[in-house]
mmCIF file of C-alpha atoms in Angstrom:
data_model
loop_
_atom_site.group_PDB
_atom_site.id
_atom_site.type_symbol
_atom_site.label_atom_id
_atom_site.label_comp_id
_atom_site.label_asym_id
_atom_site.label_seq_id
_atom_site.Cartn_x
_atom_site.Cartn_y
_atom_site.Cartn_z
ATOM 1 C CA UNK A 1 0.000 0.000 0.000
ATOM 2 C CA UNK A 2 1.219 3.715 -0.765
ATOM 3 C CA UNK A 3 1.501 6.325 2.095
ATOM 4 C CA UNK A 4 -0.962 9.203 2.066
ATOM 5 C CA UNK A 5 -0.594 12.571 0.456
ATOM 6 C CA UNK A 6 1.061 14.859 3.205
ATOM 7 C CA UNK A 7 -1.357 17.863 3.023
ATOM 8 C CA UNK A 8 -2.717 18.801 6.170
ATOM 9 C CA UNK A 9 -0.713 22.063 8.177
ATOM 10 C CA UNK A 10 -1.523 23.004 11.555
ATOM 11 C CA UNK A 11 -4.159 25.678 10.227
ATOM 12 C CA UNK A 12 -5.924 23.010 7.801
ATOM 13 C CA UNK A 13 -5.944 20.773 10.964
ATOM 14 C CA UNK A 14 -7.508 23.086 13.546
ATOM 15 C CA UNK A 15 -10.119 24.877 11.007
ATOM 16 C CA UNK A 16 -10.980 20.892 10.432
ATOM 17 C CA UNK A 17 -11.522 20.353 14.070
ATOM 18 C CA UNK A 18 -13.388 23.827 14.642
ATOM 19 C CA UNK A 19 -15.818 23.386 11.389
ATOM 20 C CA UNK A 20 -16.330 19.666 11.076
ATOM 21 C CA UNK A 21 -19.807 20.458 10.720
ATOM 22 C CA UNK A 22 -21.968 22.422 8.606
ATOM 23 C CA UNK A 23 -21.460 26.660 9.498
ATOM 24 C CA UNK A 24 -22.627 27.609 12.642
ATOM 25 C CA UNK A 25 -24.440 24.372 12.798
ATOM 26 C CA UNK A 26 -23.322 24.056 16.900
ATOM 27 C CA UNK A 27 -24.351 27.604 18.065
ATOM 28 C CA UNK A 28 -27.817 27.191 15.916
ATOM 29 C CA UNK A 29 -28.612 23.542 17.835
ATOM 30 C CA UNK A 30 -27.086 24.173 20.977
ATOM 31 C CA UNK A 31 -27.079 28.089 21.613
ATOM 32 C CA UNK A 32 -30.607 28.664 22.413
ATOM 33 C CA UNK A 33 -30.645 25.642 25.060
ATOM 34 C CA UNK A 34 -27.150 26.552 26.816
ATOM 35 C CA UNK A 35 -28.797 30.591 27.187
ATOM 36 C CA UNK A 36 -32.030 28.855 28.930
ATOM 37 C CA UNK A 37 -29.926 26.300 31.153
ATOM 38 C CA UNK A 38 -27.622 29.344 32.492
ATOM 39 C CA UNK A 39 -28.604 32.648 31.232
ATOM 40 C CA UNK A 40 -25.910 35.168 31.649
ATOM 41 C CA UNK A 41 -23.504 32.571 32.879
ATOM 42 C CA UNK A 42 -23.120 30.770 29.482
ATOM 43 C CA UNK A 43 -19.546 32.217 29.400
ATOM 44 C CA UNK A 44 -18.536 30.844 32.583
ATOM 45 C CA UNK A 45 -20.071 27.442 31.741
ATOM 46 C CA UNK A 46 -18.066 27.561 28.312
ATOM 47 C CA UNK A 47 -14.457 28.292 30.624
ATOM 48 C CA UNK A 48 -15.330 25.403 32.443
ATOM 49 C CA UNK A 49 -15.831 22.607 29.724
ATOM 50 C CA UNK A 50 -12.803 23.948 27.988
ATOM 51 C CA UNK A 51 -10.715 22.793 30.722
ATOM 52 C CA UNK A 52 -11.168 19.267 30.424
ATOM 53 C CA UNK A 53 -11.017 19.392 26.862
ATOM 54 C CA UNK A 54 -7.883 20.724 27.074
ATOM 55 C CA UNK A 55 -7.005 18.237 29.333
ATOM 56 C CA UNK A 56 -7.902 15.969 26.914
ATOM 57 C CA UNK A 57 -5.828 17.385 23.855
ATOM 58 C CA UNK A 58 -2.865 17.142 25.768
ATOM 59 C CA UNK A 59 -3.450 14.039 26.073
ATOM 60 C CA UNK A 60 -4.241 13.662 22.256
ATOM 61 C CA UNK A 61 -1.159 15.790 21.415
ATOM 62 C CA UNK A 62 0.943 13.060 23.660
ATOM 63 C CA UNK A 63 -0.130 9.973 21.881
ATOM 64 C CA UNK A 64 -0.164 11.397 17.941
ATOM 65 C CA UNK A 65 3.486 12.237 19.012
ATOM 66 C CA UNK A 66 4.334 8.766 19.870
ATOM 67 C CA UNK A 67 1.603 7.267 17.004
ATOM 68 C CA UNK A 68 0.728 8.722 14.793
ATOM 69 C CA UNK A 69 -2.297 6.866 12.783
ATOM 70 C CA UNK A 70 -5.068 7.772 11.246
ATOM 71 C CA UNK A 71 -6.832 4.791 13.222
ATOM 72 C CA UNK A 72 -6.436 7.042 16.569
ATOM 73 C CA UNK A 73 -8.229 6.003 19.357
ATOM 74 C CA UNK A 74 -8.966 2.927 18.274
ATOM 75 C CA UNK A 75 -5.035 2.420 17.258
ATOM 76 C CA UNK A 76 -3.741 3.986 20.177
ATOM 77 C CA UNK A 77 -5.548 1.522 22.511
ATOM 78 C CA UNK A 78 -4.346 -1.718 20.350
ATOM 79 C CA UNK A 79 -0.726 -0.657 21.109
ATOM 80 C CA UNK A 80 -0.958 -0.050 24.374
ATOM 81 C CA UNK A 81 -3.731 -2.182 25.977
ATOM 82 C CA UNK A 82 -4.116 -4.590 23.470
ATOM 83 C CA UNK A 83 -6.271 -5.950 20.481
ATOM 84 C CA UNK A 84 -9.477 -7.649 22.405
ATOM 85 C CA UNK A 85 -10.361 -4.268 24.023
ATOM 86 C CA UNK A 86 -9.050 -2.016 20.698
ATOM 87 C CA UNK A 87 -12.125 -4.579 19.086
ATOM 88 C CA UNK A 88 -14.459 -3.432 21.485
ATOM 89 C CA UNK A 89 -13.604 0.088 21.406
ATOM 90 C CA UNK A 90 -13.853 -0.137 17.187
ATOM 91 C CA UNK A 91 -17.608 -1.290 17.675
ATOM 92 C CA UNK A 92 -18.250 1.556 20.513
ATOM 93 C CA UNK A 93 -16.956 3.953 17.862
ATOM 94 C CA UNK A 94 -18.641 2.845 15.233
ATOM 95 C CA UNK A 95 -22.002 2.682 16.667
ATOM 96 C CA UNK A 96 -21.762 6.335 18.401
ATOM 97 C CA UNK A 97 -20.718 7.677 14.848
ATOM 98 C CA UNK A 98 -23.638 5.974 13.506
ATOM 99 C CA UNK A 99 -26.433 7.057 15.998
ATOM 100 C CA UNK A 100 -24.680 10.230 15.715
ATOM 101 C CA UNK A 101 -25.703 11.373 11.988
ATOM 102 C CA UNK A 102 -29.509 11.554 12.466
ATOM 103 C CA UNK A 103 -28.844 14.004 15.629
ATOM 104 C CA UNK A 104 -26.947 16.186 13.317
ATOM 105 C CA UNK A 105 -28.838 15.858 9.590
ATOM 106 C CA UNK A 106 -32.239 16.175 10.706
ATOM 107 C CA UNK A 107 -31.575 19.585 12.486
ATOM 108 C CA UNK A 108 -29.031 20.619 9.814
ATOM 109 C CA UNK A 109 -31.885 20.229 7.381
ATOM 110 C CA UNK A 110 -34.804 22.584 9.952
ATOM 111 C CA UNK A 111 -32.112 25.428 10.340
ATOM 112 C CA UNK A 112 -31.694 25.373 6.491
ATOM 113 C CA UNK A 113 -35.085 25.921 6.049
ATOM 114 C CA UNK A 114 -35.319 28.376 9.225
ATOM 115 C CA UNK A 115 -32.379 30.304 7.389
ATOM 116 C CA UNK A 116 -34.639 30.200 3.615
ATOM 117 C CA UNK A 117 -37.572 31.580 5.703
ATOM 118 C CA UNK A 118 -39.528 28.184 6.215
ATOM 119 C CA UNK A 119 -39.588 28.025 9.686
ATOM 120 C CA UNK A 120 -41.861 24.202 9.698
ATOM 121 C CA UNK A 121 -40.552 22.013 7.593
ATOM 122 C CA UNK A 122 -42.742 18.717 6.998
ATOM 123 C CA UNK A 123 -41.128 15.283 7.235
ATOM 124 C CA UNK A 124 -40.339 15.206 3.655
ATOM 125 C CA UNK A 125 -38.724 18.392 3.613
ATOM 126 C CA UNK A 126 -36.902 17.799 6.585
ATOM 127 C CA UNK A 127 -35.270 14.279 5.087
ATOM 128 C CA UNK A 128 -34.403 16.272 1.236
ATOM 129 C CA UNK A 129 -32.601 18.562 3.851
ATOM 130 C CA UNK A 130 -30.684 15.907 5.780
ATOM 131 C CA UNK A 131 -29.900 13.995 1.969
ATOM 132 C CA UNK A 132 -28.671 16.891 0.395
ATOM 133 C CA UNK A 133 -26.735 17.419 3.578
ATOM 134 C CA UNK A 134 -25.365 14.193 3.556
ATOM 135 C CA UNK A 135 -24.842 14.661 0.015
ATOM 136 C CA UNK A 136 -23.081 17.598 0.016
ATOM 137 C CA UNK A 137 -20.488 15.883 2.652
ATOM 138 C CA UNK A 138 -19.519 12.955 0.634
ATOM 139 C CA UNK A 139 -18.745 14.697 -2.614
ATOM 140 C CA UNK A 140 -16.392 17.159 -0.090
ATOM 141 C CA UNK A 141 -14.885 13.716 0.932
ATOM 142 C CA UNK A 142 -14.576 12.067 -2.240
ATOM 143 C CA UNK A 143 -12.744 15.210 -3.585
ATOM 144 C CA UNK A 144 -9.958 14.207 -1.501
ATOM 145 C CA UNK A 145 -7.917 16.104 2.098
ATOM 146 C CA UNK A 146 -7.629 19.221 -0.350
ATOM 147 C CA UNK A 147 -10.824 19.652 -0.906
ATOM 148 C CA UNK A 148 -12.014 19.140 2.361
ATOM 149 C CA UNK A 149 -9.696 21.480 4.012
ATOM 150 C CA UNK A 150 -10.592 24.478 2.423
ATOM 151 C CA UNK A 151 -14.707 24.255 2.523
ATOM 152 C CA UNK A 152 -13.768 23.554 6.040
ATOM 153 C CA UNK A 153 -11.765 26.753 6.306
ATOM 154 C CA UNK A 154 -14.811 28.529 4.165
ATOM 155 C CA UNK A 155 -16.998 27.430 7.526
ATOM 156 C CA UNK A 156 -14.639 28.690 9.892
ATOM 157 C CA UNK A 157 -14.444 31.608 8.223
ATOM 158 C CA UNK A 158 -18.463 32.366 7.974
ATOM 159 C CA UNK A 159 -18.917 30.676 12.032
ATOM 160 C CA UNK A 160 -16.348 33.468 13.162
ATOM 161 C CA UNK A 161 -18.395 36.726 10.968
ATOM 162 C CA UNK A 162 -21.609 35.308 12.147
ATOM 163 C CA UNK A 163 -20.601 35.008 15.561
ATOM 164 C CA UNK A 164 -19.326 38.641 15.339
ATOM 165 C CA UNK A 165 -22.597 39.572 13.852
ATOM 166 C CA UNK A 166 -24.821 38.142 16.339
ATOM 167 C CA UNK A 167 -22.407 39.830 19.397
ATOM 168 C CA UNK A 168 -22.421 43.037 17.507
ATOM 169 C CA UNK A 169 -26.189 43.200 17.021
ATOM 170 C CA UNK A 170 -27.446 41.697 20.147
ATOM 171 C CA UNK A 171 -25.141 44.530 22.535
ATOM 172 C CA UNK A 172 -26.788 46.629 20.097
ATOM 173 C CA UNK A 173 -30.180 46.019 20.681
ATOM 174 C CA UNK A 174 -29.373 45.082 24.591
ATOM 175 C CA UNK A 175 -27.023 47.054 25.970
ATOM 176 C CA UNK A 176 -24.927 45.268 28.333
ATOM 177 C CA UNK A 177 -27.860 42.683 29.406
ATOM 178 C CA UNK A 178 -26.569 41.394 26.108
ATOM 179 C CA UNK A 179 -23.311 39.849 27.964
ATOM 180 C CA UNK A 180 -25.039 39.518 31.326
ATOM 181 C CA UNK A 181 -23.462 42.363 32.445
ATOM 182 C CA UNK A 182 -26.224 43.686 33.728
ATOM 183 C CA UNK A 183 -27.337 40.771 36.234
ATOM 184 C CA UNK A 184 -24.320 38.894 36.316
ATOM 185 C CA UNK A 185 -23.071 38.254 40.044
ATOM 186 C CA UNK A 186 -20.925 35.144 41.394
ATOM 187 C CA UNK A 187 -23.136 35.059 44.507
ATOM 188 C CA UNK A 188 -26.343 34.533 42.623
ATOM 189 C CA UNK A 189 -25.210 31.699 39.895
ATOM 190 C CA UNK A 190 -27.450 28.607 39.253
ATOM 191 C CA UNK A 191 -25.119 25.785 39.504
ATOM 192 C CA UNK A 192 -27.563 23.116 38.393
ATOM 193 C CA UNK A 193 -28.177 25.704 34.669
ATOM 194 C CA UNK A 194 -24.082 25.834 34.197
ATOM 195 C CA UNK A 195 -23.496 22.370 34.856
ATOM 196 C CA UNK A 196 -26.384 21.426 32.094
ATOM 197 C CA UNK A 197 -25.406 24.182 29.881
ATOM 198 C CA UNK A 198 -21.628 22.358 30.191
ATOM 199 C CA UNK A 199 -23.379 19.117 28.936
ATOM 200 C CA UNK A 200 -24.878 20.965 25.916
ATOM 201 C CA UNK A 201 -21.342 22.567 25.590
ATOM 202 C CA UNK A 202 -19.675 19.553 25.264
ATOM 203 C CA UNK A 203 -21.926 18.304 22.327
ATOM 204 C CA UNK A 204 -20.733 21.160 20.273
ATOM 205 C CA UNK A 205 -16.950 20.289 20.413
ATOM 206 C CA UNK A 206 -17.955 16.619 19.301
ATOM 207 C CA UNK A 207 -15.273 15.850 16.491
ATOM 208 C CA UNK A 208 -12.733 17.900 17.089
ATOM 209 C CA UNK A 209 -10.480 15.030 17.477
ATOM 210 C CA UNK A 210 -10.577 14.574 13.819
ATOM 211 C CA UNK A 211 -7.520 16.116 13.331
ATOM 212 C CA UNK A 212 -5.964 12.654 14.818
ATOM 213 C CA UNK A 213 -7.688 10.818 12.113
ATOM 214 C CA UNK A 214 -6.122 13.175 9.428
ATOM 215 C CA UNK A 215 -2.665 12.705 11.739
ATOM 216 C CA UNK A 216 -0.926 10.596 8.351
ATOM 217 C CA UNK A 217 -1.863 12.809 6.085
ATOM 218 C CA UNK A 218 -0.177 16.046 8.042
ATOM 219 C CA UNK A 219 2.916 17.616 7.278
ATOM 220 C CA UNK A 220 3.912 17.102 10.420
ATOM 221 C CA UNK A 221 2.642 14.444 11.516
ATOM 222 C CA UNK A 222 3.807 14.248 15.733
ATOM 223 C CA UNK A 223 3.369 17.654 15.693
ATOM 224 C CA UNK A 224 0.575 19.460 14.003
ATOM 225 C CA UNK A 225 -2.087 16.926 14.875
ATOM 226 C CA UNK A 226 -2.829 17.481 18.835
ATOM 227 C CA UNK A 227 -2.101 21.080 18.198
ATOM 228 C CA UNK A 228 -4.803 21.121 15.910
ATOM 229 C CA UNK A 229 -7.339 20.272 18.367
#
């Protein structure tokens, strides 16, 4: 078998694991329910999430520098633990990527049509959506790492304007109640809203260990990937 192409540089990697989804697909499904869960403490909640994640591409970061495989997790664990639970992990992963792509399609598909002014969908609109979603992926995938890397870097690029947007026009309209500055005291948080609002939170950085996947096809191979996440 050949080696893959080395394409992938540190930038390519992280826009991959920022945008691994359609545009501001994960502030669209998960915005709305992290604001109810902990109102003006939706920053705080977001601090707090990060630090495990970061935790946990460290850890990441260690392993692509001693193995670097696109099989990751599931090659990672083969190596070091061995292959009867690296056979049980495979079917864990599999599965969760599996139940995974209805979760994401179907709502992919109403926020299209909330964004084309069609705010209730029927069913049969809702699955076109989710095909032409799913569509629309595997010709990005079939076009090869090049291809993929820049319509992901195209997302990043519209996630980060409309997320300036929305900040821009909401202090607009709000004043400072836009950022909870208004209401926002440490003596008066609702623990029980952050800590669900850092369960939503973690949802929306859900694949952002696909730079490890992509780690044979970087550059830099014990380097970039881990960094990219």
């Amino acid at each position: 078998m050949g080696s893959l192409h080395r394409f992938f540089q540190l930038f390519d990697l992280g826009t991959l694991s920022v945008s691994s989804v359609a545009p501001i697909f994960s502030v669209a499904a998960a915005g709305s329910a992290m604001a109810q869960a902990a109102g003006a403490a939706v920053p705080l909640a977001i601090v707090l999430i990060a630090i495990p994640f970061i935790l946990c591409s460290w850890i990441f970061l260690s392993l692509n520098q001693h193995f670097p495989n696109a099989g990751a997790s599931y090659h990672w664990s083969r190596r070091i633990i061995g292959i009867d639970f690296s056979n049980f992990q495979a079917w864990i992963i599999i599965l969760a990527y599996f139940w995974s792509i209805p979760p994401i399609l179907i709502p992919a598909a109403q926020f299209t049509y909330g964004a084309l002014g069609i705010p209730h969908p029927g069913n049969v609109l809702q699955i076109l959506g989710a095909i032409f979603w799913a569509v629309f992926a595997l010709i990005v995938l079939l076009f090869g790492a090049r291809m993929t890397a820049r319509v992901t870097q195209i997302f990043l690029v519209i996630e980060v304007l409309s997320v300036v947007f929305m900040a821009v026009v909401g202090y607009a309209h709000w004043g400072p109640a836009a950022v909870g500055a208004a209401d926002f005291s440490f003596n008066h948080l609702n623990w029980g809203g952050i800590v669900v609002c850092m369960v939503v939170a973690a949802t929306i950085v859900d694949g952002w260990e696909i730079d490890s996947y992509a780690s044979e096809e970087a550059k830099k191979p014990r380097i970039t990937p881990g960094w990219g996440g």
